[in-house]
């Protein structure tokens, strides 16, 4: 009946994430593949934020996901996993994450978008030139807005705007919000962390989504804008476009998918011919060096009062130079480590130096428990590596031997 009934649909997507201008590391994680899109914004010190976000994203991507029930179970499982890991490992105590999922799922005879959400990362739909926020934030200020106690403008600058009322991993069980949406050709969906929405208002976001660029370019432009506006938090944007599949030529044989569908109104959604080569296919834990956080820590410690302003200023300037130098040494190079049972690449010196903790550079799916004893001690004794590619080829080696062992060869 409607025009799209005669079309097959396809999705194309692209994403971008950045640590921003203030934070020392990126605690956001994102994932995208055919029919599954996830954004997580982790919180918690001592790498808790990175670990929580990556554990949660991984739990969702590993799960069966052809039905909404399975997806909901996967989010509940992510919550259990983050919660139990935080209890088992004292240094990860208190970690948590937001988790926002957009997925294709079978509901009856139809493919639908399902949206699942916990926390204050968001899903938007840009439809017929209108931007619509699908999800509700589980945050203290959003509750105040919903109760009519403050307006959006007051919420945007409220001192408690980062305080969540619901997150993955905080309690043994979690309530999950859920929406079901019909895929419509021309619709553009956006998943994002609060690092974007705290820097850009809806009209600025809508303007970018309407710019006619592809998903990857638009995601990058939005993240760049968040940085231009201050970049006070990590920001992550994942854009999914619902498009018409070009008509097949007349002599193409009908596909199996068309055969077993009685009602041709069902949109058969296809993986895109060329997925965006952006960071969307991997777990992104950006961890570029930044000394900003250390400097502001120093300023706090020095505590400038009027009488000592001049002395304090000299001290701060001297110290800031020192911080930069030590910071460079402490953060140069990489080493392997085990976090929450996973082999990871850390940026910086093992054990840290002064107040410079290493930052998590790359999370891997390799669990220490599945490695042979010899490989386990190779990881433990791998020592300092001067470049990221050195560490990555070490990981590739480990992964290769795991695959071979799995083949029984
Ligand atoms: Mn955030």
mmCIF file of C-alpha atoms and ligand atoms in Angstrom:
data_model
loop_
_atom_site.group_PDB
_atom_site.id
_atom_site.type_symbol
_atom_site.label_atom_id
_atom_site.label_comp_id
_atom_site.label_asym_id
_atom_site.label_seq_id
_atom_site.Cartn_x
_atom_site.Cartn_y
_atom_site.Cartn_z
ATOM 1 C CA UNK A 1 0.000 0.000 0.000
ATOM 2 C CA UNK A 2 2.537 2.537 1.049
ATOM 3 C CA UNK A 3 5.434 2.993 -1.306
ATOM 4 C CA UNK A 4 7.880 1.136 0.876
ATOM 5 C CA UNK A 5 5.925 -2.124 0.628
ATOM 6 C CA UNK A 6 7.427 -2.666 -2.787
ATOM 7 C CA UNK A 7 10.937 -2.003 -1.521
ATOM 8 C CA UNK A 8 13.453 -3.959 0.404
ATOM 9 C CA UNK A 9 15.121 -1.929 3.077
ATOM 10 C CA UNK A 10 18.724 -1.734 4.017
ATOM 11 C CA UNK A 11 20.594 -0.088 6.833
ATOM 12 C CA UNK A 12 23.788 1.853 6.576
ATOM 13 C CA UNK A 13 25.599 3.200 9.586
ATOM 14 C CA UNK A 14 28.635 4.995 10.877
ATOM 15 C CA UNK A 15 29.943 6.029 14.258
ATOM 16 C CA UNK A 16 32.516 8.173 16.009
ATOM 17 C CA UNK A 17 33.793 8.411 19.555
ATOM 18 C CA UNK A 18 36.250 10.785 21.201
ATOM 19 C CA UNK A 19 37.537 11.327 24.702
ATOM 20 C CA UNK A 20 36.904 15.054 24.405
ATOM 21 C CA UNK A 21 39.108 17.864 25.659
ATOM 22 C CA UNK A 22 39.055 17.410 29.419
ATOM 23 C CA UNK A 23 38.856 13.738 30.334
ATOM 24 C CA UNK A 24 42.051 11.706 30.500
ATOM 25 C CA UNK A 25 40.478 8.623 28.926
ATOM 26 C CA UNK A 26 37.427 7.444 27.030
ATOM 27 C CA UNK A 27 34.930 5.479 29.116
ATOM 28 C CA UNK A 28 32.382 5.277 26.303
ATOM 29 C CA UNK A 29 32.116 2.123 24.219
ATOM 30 C CA UNK A 30 30.148 1.441 21.066
ATOM 31 C CA UNK A 31 29.417 -1.433 18.765
ATOM 32 C CA UNK A 32 27.700 -1.770 15.416
ATOM 33 C CA UNK A 33 27.169 -4.634 13.077
ATOM 34 C CA UNK A 34 24.377 -5.874 10.927
ATOM 35 C CA UNK A 35 21.162 -5.192 12.849
ATOM 36 C CA UNK A 36 22.668 -4.409 16.268
ATOM 37 C CA UNK A 37 23.802 -1.009 17.517
ATOM 38 C CA UNK A 38 25.000 -0.327 21.051
ATOM 39 C CA UNK A 39 26.346 2.659 22.993
ATOM 40 C CA UNK A 40 27.543 2.480 26.609
ATOM 41 C CA UNK A 41 28.911 5.266 28.828
ATOM 42 C CA UNK A 42 30.854 3.800 31.738
ATOM 43 C CA UNK A 43 31.504 5.332 35.133
ATOM 44 C CA UNK A 44 33.786 4.486 38.020
ATOM 45 C CA UNK A 45 37.434 5.126 38.824
ATOM 46 C CA UNK A 46 40.460 2.844 38.436
ATOM 47 C CA UNK A 47 39.319 1.809 34.955
ATOM 48 C CA UNK A 48 35.904 0.770 36.295
ATOM 49 C CA UNK A 49 34.150 2.889 33.672
ATOM 50 C CA UNK A 50 35.982 1.329 30.732
ATOM 51 C CA UNK A 51 35.531 -2.167 32.135
ATOM 52 C CA UNK A 52 31.811 -1.730 32.851
ATOM 53 C CA UNK A 53 31.069 -0.280 29.398
ATOM 54 C CA UNK A 54 33.029 -2.985 27.582
ATOM 55 C CA UNK A 55 31.641 -5.876 29.641
ATOM 56 C CA UNK A 56 28.101 -4.636 29.014
ATOM 57 C CA UNK A 57 28.550 -4.126 25.264
ATOM 58 C CA UNK A 58 30.225 -7.522 24.966
ATOM 59 C CA UNK A 59 27.384 -9.254 26.838
ATOM 60 C CA UNK A 60 24.841 -7.838 24.400
ATOM 61 C CA UNK A 61 26.826 -8.670 21.267
ATOM 62 C CA UNK A 62 27.426 -12.282 22.362
ATOM 63 C CA UNK A 63 23.765 -12.996 23.025
ATOM 64 C CA UNK A 64 21.132 -14.459 20.742
ATOM 65 C CA UNK A 65 19.241 -11.517 19.362
ATOM 66 C CA UNK A 66 16.573 -12.561 16.908
ATOM 67 C CA UNK A 67 13.736 -11.755 19.305
ATOM 68 C CA UNK A 68 13.025 -8.863 21.640
ATOM 69 C CA UNK A 69 12.923 -11.314 24.568
ATOM 70 C CA UNK A 70 16.469 -12.473 23.828
ATOM 71 C CA UNK A 71 17.690 -8.883 23.571
ATOM 72 C CA UNK A 72 16.045 -7.968 26.853
ATOM 73 C CA UNK A 73 17.639 -11.028 28.483
ATOM 74 C CA UNK A 74 21.008 -9.927 27.087
ATOM 75 C CA UNK A 75 20.699 -6.500 28.728
ATOM 76 C CA UNK A 76 19.695 -8.163 32.024
ATOM 77 C CA UNK A 77 22.702 -10.484 31.660
ATOM 78 C CA UNK A 78 24.964 -7.468 31.048
ATOM 79 C CA UNK A 79 23.664 -6.014 34.309
ATOM 80 C CA UNK A 80 24.411 -9.229 36.250
ATOM 81 C CA UNK A 81 27.883 -9.482 34.726
ATOM 82 C CA UNK A 82 28.899 -5.902 35.567
ATOM 83 C CA UNK A 83 27.343 -6.148 39.032
ATOM 84 C CA UNK A 84 29.033 -9.482 39.909
ATOM 85 C CA UNK A 85 32.411 -8.360 38.538
ATOM 86 C CA UNK A 86 32.207 -5.175 40.615
ATOM 87 C CA UNK A 87 31.569 -7.245 43.744
ATOM 88 C CA UNK A 88 34.297 -9.825 42.998
ATOM 89 C CA UNK A 89 37.007 -7.270 42.292
ATOM 90 C CA UNK A 90 37.451 -4.589 44.959
ATOM 91 C CA UNK A 91 39.247 -2.183 42.607
ATOM 92 C CA UNK A 92 36.177 -2.205 40.340
ATOM 93 C CA UNK A 93 33.699 -1.662 43.157
ATOM 94 C CA UNK A 94 31.044 0.906 42.293
ATOM 95 C CA UNK A 95 31.503 0.725 38.539
ATOM 96 C CA UNK A 96 28.476 0.973 36.279
ATOM 97 C CA UNK A 97 27.435 1.998 32.799
ATOM 98 C CA UNK A 98 24.603 3.271 30.694
ATOM 99 C CA UNK A 99 23.482 0.875 27.964
ATOM 100 C CA UNK A 100 21.481 1.811 24.885
ATOM 101 C CA UNK A 101 20.568 -0.724 22.223
ATOM 102 C CA UNK A 102 18.903 -0.339 18.822
ATOM 103 C CA UNK A 103 18.317 -3.656 17.063
ATOM 104 C CA UNK A 104 16.306 -5.345 14.361
ATOM 105 C CA UNK A 105 14.122 -7.990 15.900
ATOM 106 C CA UNK A 106 11.438 -10.335 14.701
ATOM 107 C CA UNK A 107 8.024 -9.565 16.160
ATOM 108 C CA UNK A 108 5.408 -11.916 14.782
ATOM 109 C CA UNK A 109 5.827 -11.801 11.017
ATOM 110 C CA UNK A 110 7.442 -8.388 11.006
ATOM 111 C CA UNK A 111 10.893 -6.983 11.418
ATOM 112 C CA UNK A 112 10.847 -4.084 13.826
ATOM 113 C CA UNK A 113 13.349 -1.846 15.474
ATOM 114 C CA UNK A 114 13.536 -2.489 19.172
ATOM 115 C CA UNK A 115 15.106 0.091 21.475
ATOM 116 C CA UNK A 116 16.272 -0.895 24.963
ATOM 117 C CA UNK A 117 17.639 1.659 27.390
ATOM 118 C CA UNK A 118 19.110 2.039 30.855
ATOM 119 C CA UNK A 119 20.729 5.358 31.859
ATOM 120 C CA UNK A 120 21.108 8.701 30.099
ATOM 121 C CA UNK A 121 22.585 7.774 26.757
ATOM 122 C CA UNK A 122 19.914 8.412 24.145
ATOM 123 C CA UNK A 123 18.237 7.253 20.954
ATOM 124 C CA UNK A 124 16.821 9.890 18.620
ATOM 125 C CA UNK A 125 14.813 9.442 15.437
ATOM 126 C CA UNK A 126 14.982 12.037 12.695
ATOM 127 C CA UNK A 127 11.758 11.531 10.762
ATOM 128 C CA UNK A 128 10.078 13.826 8.241
ATOM 129 C CA UNK A 129 12.362 16.741 9.185
ATOM 130 C CA UNK A 130 11.514 16.363 12.861
ATOM 131 C CA UNK A 131 13.880 15.292 15.613
ATOM 132 C CA UNK A 132 12.280 13.102 18.232
ATOM 133 C CA UNK A 133 13.938 11.786 21.383
ATOM 134 C CA UNK A 134 12.822 8.177 21.760
ATOM 135 C CA UNK A 135 14.381 7.313 25.120
ATOM 136 C CA UNK A 136 13.835 8.914 28.528
ATOM 137 C CA UNK A 137 16.930 9.777 30.568
ATOM 138 C CA UNK A 138 17.218 7.954 33.879
ATOM 139 C CA UNK A 139 18.756 10.930 35.588
ATOM 140 C CA UNK A 140 17.901 13.094 38.558
ATOM 141 C CA UNK A 141 17.353 16.257 36.479
ATOM 142 C CA UNK A 142 15.247 14.413 33.882
ATOM 143 C CA UNK A 143 12.979 13.270 36.730
ATOM 144 C CA UNK A 144 12.701 16.903 37.869
ATOM 145 C CA UNK A 145 11.771 17.975 34.314
ATOM 146 C CA UNK A 146 9.196 15.168 34.000
ATOM 147 C CA UNK A 147 7.642 16.258 37.294
ATOM 148 C CA UNK A 148 7.492 19.842 35.982
ATOM 149 C CA UNK A 149 9.769 21.183 38.716
ATOM 150 C CA UNK A 150 12.405 22.628 36.372
ATOM 151 C CA UNK A 151 12.508 23.328 32.623
ATOM 152 C CA UNK A 152 14.974 22.097 29.985
ATOM 153 C CA UNK A 153 17.114 25.217 30.253
ATOM 154 C CA UNK A 154 17.557 24.823 34.006
ATOM 155 C CA UNK A 155 18.264 21.114 33.525
ATOM 156 C CA UNK A 156 21.057 21.836 31.047
ATOM 157 C CA UNK A 157 23.094 23.730 33.658
ATOM 158 C CA UNK A 158 21.947 21.906 36.801
ATOM 159 C CA UNK A 159 24.889 20.890 39.036
ATOM 160 C CA UNK A 160 23.488 17.352 39.393
ATOM 161 C CA UNK A 161 22.843 16.806 35.689
ATOM 162 C CA UNK A 162 25.250 13.853 35.585
ATOM 163 C CA UNK A 163 23.590 12.008 38.456
ATOM 164 C CA UNK A 164 21.879 8.843 37.253
ATOM 165 C CA UNK A 165 18.840 7.225 38.826
ATOM 166 C CA UNK A 166 19.313 3.960 36.939
ATOM 167 C CA UNK A 167 22.430 2.274 35.511
ATOM 168 C CA UNK A 168 23.762 -1.137 34.500
ATOM 169 C CA UNK A 169 25.707 -2.932 37.266
ATOM 170 C CA UNK A 170 24.629 -0.885 40.263
ATOM 171 C CA UNK A 171 21.985 -3.314 41.581
ATOM 172 C CA UNK A 172 21.496 -7.064 41.135
ATOM 173 C CA UNK A 173 18.443 -6.400 38.953
ATOM 174 C CA UNK A 174 17.621 -3.553 36.631
ATOM 175 C CA UNK A 175 14.462 -2.193 35.045
ATOM 176 C CA UNK A 176 14.845 -1.853 31.271
ATOM 177 C CA UNK A 177 12.853 0.620 29.150
ATOM 178 C CA UNK A 178 11.681 -0.711 25.808
ATOM 179 C CA UNK A 179 10.225 0.683 22.565
ATOM 180 C CA UNK A 180 9.179 -0.921 19.308
ATOM 181 C CA UNK A 181 9.381 1.134 16.088
ATOM 182 C CA UNK A 182 8.560 0.467 12.475
ATOM 183 C CA UNK A 183 11.473 0.867 10.045
ATOM 184 C CA UNK A 184 10.584 3.614 7.554
ATOM 185 C CA UNK A 185 12.669 4.520 4.499
ATOM 186 C CA UNK A 186 14.413 7.846 5.014
ATOM 187 C CA UNK A 187 14.422 7.671 8.806
ATOM 188 C CA UNK A 188 17.713 8.349 10.495
ATOM 189 C CA UNK A 189 18.396 7.049 13.993
ATOM 190 C CA UNK A 190 21.074 8.334 16.322
ATOM 191 C CA UNK A 191 22.466 6.700 19.463
ATOM 192 C CA UNK A 192 24.665 8.939 21.589
ATOM 193 C CA UNK A 193 26.237 9.419 24.986
ATOM 194 C CA UNK A 194 25.555 12.466 27.163
ATOM 195 C CA UNK A 195 28.902 13.967 26.117
ATOM 196 C CA UNK A 196 27.096 14.984 22.915
ATOM 197 C CA UNK A 197 23.773 16.120 24.362
ATOM 198 C CA UNK A 198 25.367 18.168 27.153
ATOM 199 C CA UNK A 199 27.249 20.192 24.518
ATOM 200 C CA UNK A 200 24.646 20.451 21.717
ATOM 201 C CA UNK A 201 20.954 21.252 21.909
ATOM 202 C CA UNK A 202 18.303 19.524 19.813
ATOM 203 C CA UNK A 203 18.251 22.169 17.065
ATOM 204 C CA UNK A 204 22.028 21.878 16.542
ATOM 205 C CA UNK A 205 21.718 18.095 16.402
ATOM 206 C CA UNK A 206 18.794 18.285 13.952
ATOM 207 C CA UNK A 207 20.754 20.637 11.707
ATOM 208 C CA UNK A 208 23.599 18.110 11.433
ATOM 209 C CA UNK A 209 21.260 15.166 10.850
ATOM 210 C CA UNK A 210 19.602 17.111 8.014
ATOM 211 C CA UNK A 211 22.885 17.945 6.286
ATOM 212 C CA UNK A 212 22.631 15.216 3.627
ATOM 213 C CA UNK A 213 26.000 13.654 4.531
ATOM 214 C CA UNK A 214 26.329 9.922 5.066
ATOM 215 C CA UNK A 215 26.106 8.355 8.520
ATOM 216 C CA UNK A 216 29.855 8.190 9.184
ATOM 217 C CA UNK A 217 30.563 11.792 8.149
ATOM 218 C CA UNK A 218 27.609 13.071 10.191
ATOM 219 C CA UNK A 219 28.713 11.139 13.297
ATOM 220 C CA UNK A 220 32.222 12.580 12.992
ATOM 221 C CA UNK A 221 30.859 16.119 12.492
ATOM 222 C CA UNK A 222 28.683 15.841 15.614
ATOM 223 C CA UNK A 223 31.549 14.599 17.789
ATOM 224 C CA UNK A 224 33.780 17.381 16.422
ATOM 225 C CA UNK A 225 31.084 19.948 17.307
ATOM 226 C CA UNK A 226 30.853 18.586 20.873
ATOM 227 C CA UNK A 227 34.606 19.181 21.165
ATOM 228 C CA UNK A 228 34.293 22.690 19.704
ATOM 229 C CA UNK A 229 31.665 23.500 22.332
ATOM 230 C CA UNK A 230 34.048 22.464 25.116
ATOM 231 C CA UNK A 231 34.332 18.676 24.920
ATOM 232 C CA UNK A 232 33.860 18.355 28.674
ATOM 233 C CA UNK A 233 33.049 14.641 28.466
ATOM 234 C CA UNK A 234 33.676 11.692 26.177
ATOM 235 C CA UNK A 235 31.239 11.825 23.283
ATOM 236 C CA UNK A 236 29.987 8.989 21.131
ATOM 237 C CA UNK A 237 27.602 9.096 18.176
ATOM 238 C CA UNK A 238 26.284 6.187 16.139
ATOM 239 C CA UNK A 239 23.999 6.932 13.192
ATOM 240 C CA UNK A 240 21.819 4.388 11.397
ATOM 241 C CA UNK A 241 20.074 5.252 8.114
ATOM 242 C CA UNK A 242 17.076 3.303 6.843
ATOM 243 C CA UNK A 243 17.373 3.231 3.068
ATOM 244 C CA UNK A 244 15.675 1.623 0.095
ATOM 245 C CA UNK A 245 17.599 -1.269 -1.384
ATOM 246 C CA UNK A 246 18.166 -0.528 -5.083
ATOM 247 C CA UNK A 247 15.781 -2.593 -7.224
ATOM 248 C CA UNK A 248 17.261 -5.905 -8.359
ATOM 249 C CA UNK A 249 17.518 -6.486 -12.109
ATOM 250 C CA UNK A 250 14.584 -8.327 -13.665
ATOM 251 C CA UNK A 251 16.362 -11.629 -14.206
ATOM 252 C CA UNK A 252 17.593 -11.928 -10.602
ATOM 253 C CA UNK A 253 16.169 -15.118 -9.100
ATOM 254 C CA UNK A 254 13.844 -14.435 -6.156
ATOM 255 C CA UNK A 255 15.759 -14.776 -2.911
ATOM 256 C CA UNK A 256 14.921 -17.247 -0.163
ATOM 257 C CA UNK A 257 13.921 -14.349 2.049
ATOM 258 C CA UNK A 258 11.228 -13.327 -0.421
ATOM 259 C CA UNK A 259 10.020 -16.917 -0.808
ATOM 260 C CA UNK A 260 9.204 -17.616 2.774
ATOM 261 C CA UNK A 261 7.408 -14.349 3.349
ATOM 262 C CA UNK A 262 3.719 -14.532 2.513
ATOM 263 C CA UNK A 263 3.008 -10.886 2.922
ATOM 264 C CA UNK A 264 5.331 -8.817 0.766
ATOM 265 C CA UNK A 265 4.710 -5.858 3.044
ATOM 266 C CA UNK A 266 7.372 -7.192 5.388
ATOM 267 C CA UNK A 267 10.502 -5.163 4.881
ATOM 268 C CA UNK A 268 13.429 -7.536 4.487
ATOM 269 C CA UNK A 269 16.287 -5.585 5.886
ATOM 270 C CA UNK A 270 19.670 -6.215 4.389
ATOM 271 C CA UNK A 271 23.159 -5.682 5.620
ATOM 272 C CA UNK A 272 24.688 -2.784 3.718
ATOM 273 C CA UNK A 273 26.958 -3.576 0.828
ATOM 274 C CA UNK A 274 29.749 -1.570 2.371
ATOM 275 C CA UNK A 275 29.518 -0.884 6.070
ATOM 276 C CA UNK A 276 31.144 2.321 7.230
ATOM 277 C CA UNK A 277 34.774 1.604 7.919
ATOM 278 C CA UNK A 278 34.591 3.752 11.026
ATOM 279 C CA UNK A 279 35.423 2.470 14.467
ATOM 280 C CA UNK A 280 32.039 0.860 14.652
ATOM 281 C CA UNK A 281 33.147 -2.745 14.363
ATOM 282 C CA UNK A 282 35.417 -2.836 17.367
ATOM 283 C CA UNK A 283 35.128 -2.034 21.023
ATOM 284 C CA UNK A 284 36.483 1.447 21.159
ATOM 285 C CA UNK A 285 38.378 2.517 24.203
ATOM 286 C CA UNK A 286 40.203 5.600 23.092
ATOM 287 C CA UNK A 287 42.920 6.536 25.587
ATOM 288 C CA UNK A 288 44.977 9.320 24.147
ATOM 289 C CA UNK A 289 47.293 11.076 26.528
ATOM 290 C CA UNK A 290 46.071 14.222 28.186
ATOM 291 C CA UNK A 291 47.562 16.035 31.137
ATOM 292 C CA UNK A 292 44.575 18.295 31.712
ATOM 293 C CA UNK A 293 43.077 16.117 34.435
ATOM 294 C CA UNK A 294 46.366 15.905 36.339
ATOM 295 C CA UNK A 295 46.824 19.662 36.187
ATOM 296 C CA UNK A 296 43.402 20.425 37.551
ATOM 297 C CA UNK A 297 44.071 17.938 40.325
ATOM 298 C CA UNK A 298 47.223 19.884 41.145
ATOM 299 C CA UNK A 299 45.377 23.208 41.210
ATOM 300 C CA UNK A 300 42.885 21.689 43.643
ATOM 301 C CA UNK A 301 45.680 20.506 45.914
ATOM 302 C CA UNK A 302 47.495 23.829 45.872
ATOM 303 C CA UNK A 303 44.316 25.629 46.898
ATOM 304 C CA UNK A 304 45.123 29.205 45.967
ATOM 305 C CA UNK A 305 44.045 31.745 48.552
ATOM 306 C CA UNK A 306 44.391 35.500 48.057
ATOM 307 C CA UNK A 307 47.414 35.912 50.351
ATOM 308 C CA UNK A 308 49.449 33.189 48.729
ATOM 309 C CA UNK A 309 48.318 33.725 45.184
ATOM 310 C CA UNK A 310 51.691 34.733 43.815
ATOM 311 C CA UNK A 311 53.670 31.931 45.428
ATOM 312 C CA UNK A 312 50.991 29.472 44.504
ATOM 313 C CA UNK A 313 51.063 30.657 40.917
ATOM 314 C CA UNK A 314 54.816 30.063 40.620
ATOM 315 C CA UNK A 315 54.415 26.675 42.267
ATOM 316 C CA UNK A 316 51.618 25.736 39.928
ATOM 317 C CA UNK A 317 53.486 26.829 36.826
ATOM 318 C CA UNK A 318 56.610 24.933 37.882
ATOM 319 C CA UNK A 319 54.589 21.916 38.852
ATOM 320 C CA UNK A 320 52.609 21.937 35.650
ATOM 321 C CA UNK A 321 55.819 21.718 33.649
ATOM 322 C CA UNK A 322 57.008 18.894 35.861
ATOM 323 C CA UNK A 323 53.699 17.122 35.513
ATOM 324 C CA UNK A 324 53.919 17.309 31.754
ATOM 325 C CA UNK A 325 57.420 15.824 31.715
ATOM 326 C CA UNK A 326 56.734 13.001 34.130
ATOM 327 C CA UNK A 327 53.375 12.504 32.525
ATOM 328 C CA UNK A 328 55.007 11.948 29.206
ATOM 329 C CA UNK A 329 57.424 9.369 30.617
ATOM 330 C CA UNK A 330 54.801 7.601 32.731
ATOM 331 C CA UNK A 331 52.383 7.403 29.843
ATOM 332 C CA UNK A 332 54.805 6.563 27.074
ATOM 333 C CA UNK A 333 54.672 2.997 25.853
ATOM 334 C CA UNK A 334 52.310 0.146 26.558
ATOM 335 C CA UNK A 335 52.056 -3.072 28.539
ATOM 336 C CA UNK A 336 49.741 -6.046 28.734
ATOM 337 C CA UNK A 337 47.547 -6.547 31.765
ATOM 338 C CA UNK A 338 44.606 -8.633 32.928
ATOM 339 C CA UNK A 339 41.425 -6.747 33.881
ATOM 340 C CA UNK A 340 38.244 -8.582 34.870
ATOM 341 C CA UNK A 341 39.819 -11.784 33.534
ATOM 342 C CA UNK A 342 40.385 -10.238 30.072
ATOM 343 C CA UNK A 343 43.758 -9.569 28.463
ATOM 344 C CA UNK A 344 44.017 -5.828 27.783
ATOM 345 C CA UNK A 345 46.552 -3.353 26.438
ATOM 346 C CA UNK A 346 47.357 -0.576 28.904
ATOM 347 C CA UNK A 347 48.925 2.715 27.935
ATOM 348 C CA UNK A 348 51.686 3.735 30.311
ATOM 349 C CA UNK A 349 54.085 2.014 32.710
ATOM 350 C CA UNK A 350 52.964 -1.041 34.645
ATOM 351 C CA UNK A 351 52.065 -0.071 38.208
ATOM 352 C CA UNK A 352 51.868 3.604 37.277
ATOM 353 C CA UNK A 353 54.255 6.302 38.386
ATOM 354 C CA UNK A 354 53.393 8.873 41.040
ATOM 355 C CA UNK A 355 49.757 9.700 40.340
ATOM 356 C CA UNK A 356 49.806 8.582 36.735
ATOM 357 C CA UNK A 357 47.734 5.455 36.453
ATOM 358 C CA UNK A 358 47.985 3.590 33.169
ATOM 359 C CA UNK A 359 44.895 3.996 31.003
ATOM 360 C CA UNK A 360 43.089 1.196 29.242
ATOM 361 C CA UNK A 361 43.971 1.418 25.553
ATOM 362 C CA UNK A 362 42.403 -1.689 24.090
ATOM 363 C CA UNK A 363 40.067 -4.290 25.508
ATOM 364 C CA UNK A 364 40.260 -7.786 23.999
ATOM 365 C CA UNK A 365 37.877 -10.715 24.017
ATOM 366 C CA UNK A 366 40.714 -13.029 25.129
ATOM 367 C CA UNK A 367 40.151 -14.374 28.633
ATOM 368 C CA UNK A 368 43.205 -15.313 30.674
ATOM 369 C CA UNK A 369 41.494 -18.534 31.795
ATOM 370 C CA UNK A 370 41.314 -19.860 28.213
ATOM 371 C CA UNK A 371 45.056 -19.450 27.620
ATOM 372 C CA UNK A 372 47.548 -22.285 27.980
ATOM 373 C CA UNK A 373 49.958 -21.960 30.931
ATOM 374 C CA UNK A 374 52.854 -20.966 28.672
ATOM 375 C CA UNK A 375 50.787 -18.206 27.050
ATOM 376 C CA UNK A 376 49.589 -17.024 30.429
ATOM 377 C CA UNK A 377 53.151 -16.502 31.613
ATOM 378 C CA UNK A 378 54.044 -14.877 28.287
ATOM 379 C CA UNK A 379 51.361 -12.282 29.045
ATOM 380 C CA UNK A 380 52.550 -11.810 32.630
ATOM 381 C CA UNK A 381 56.184 -11.452 31.593
ATOM 382 C CA UNK A 382 55.658 -9.433 28.415
ATOM 383 C CA UNK A 383 57.006 -6.250 30.029
ATOM 384 C CA UNK A 384 57.138 -2.781 28.518
ATOM 385 C CA UNK A 385 56.441 -2.223 24.819
ATOM 386 C CA UNK A 386 57.286 1.049 23.157
ATOM 387 C CA UNK A 387 54.591 1.052 20.471
ATOM 388 C CA UNK A 388 50.929 0.147 20.262
ATOM 389 C CA UNK A 389 51.506 -1.999 17.187
ATOM 390 C CA UNK A 390 54.034 -4.091 19.113
ATOM 391 C CA UNK A 391 51.384 -4.803 21.754
ATOM 392 C CA UNK A 392 48.739 -5.439 19.086
ATOM 393 C CA UNK A 393 50.844 -8.004 17.257
ATOM 394 C CA UNK A 394 51.490 -9.769 20.566
ATOM 395 C CA UNK A 395 47.699 -9.974 20.994
ATOM 396 C CA UNK A 396 47.236 -11.137 17.386
ATOM 397 C CA UNK A 397 49.726 -13.924 18.109
ATOM 398 C CA UNK A 398 47.854 -15.025 21.214
ATOM 399 C CA UNK A 399 44.577 -14.956 19.311
ATOM 400 C CA UNK A 400 46.091 -17.032 16.507
ATOM 401 C CA UNK A 401 47.229 -19.758 18.877
ATOM 402 C CA UNK A 402 43.792 -19.787 20.558
ATOM 403 C CA UNK A 403 42.116 -20.322 17.183
ATOM 404 C CA UNK A 404 44.506 -23.133 16.274
ATOM 405 C CA UNK A 405 43.913 -24.860 19.614
ATOM 406 C CA UNK A 406 40.149 -24.548 19.032
ATOM 407 C CA UNK A 407 40.500 -26.261 15.650
ATOM 408 C CA UNK A 408 42.076 -29.262 17.368
ATOM 409 C CA UNK A 409 45.008 -29.084 14.947
HETATM 410 MN MN1 LIG B 1 29.252 10.635 29.675
#
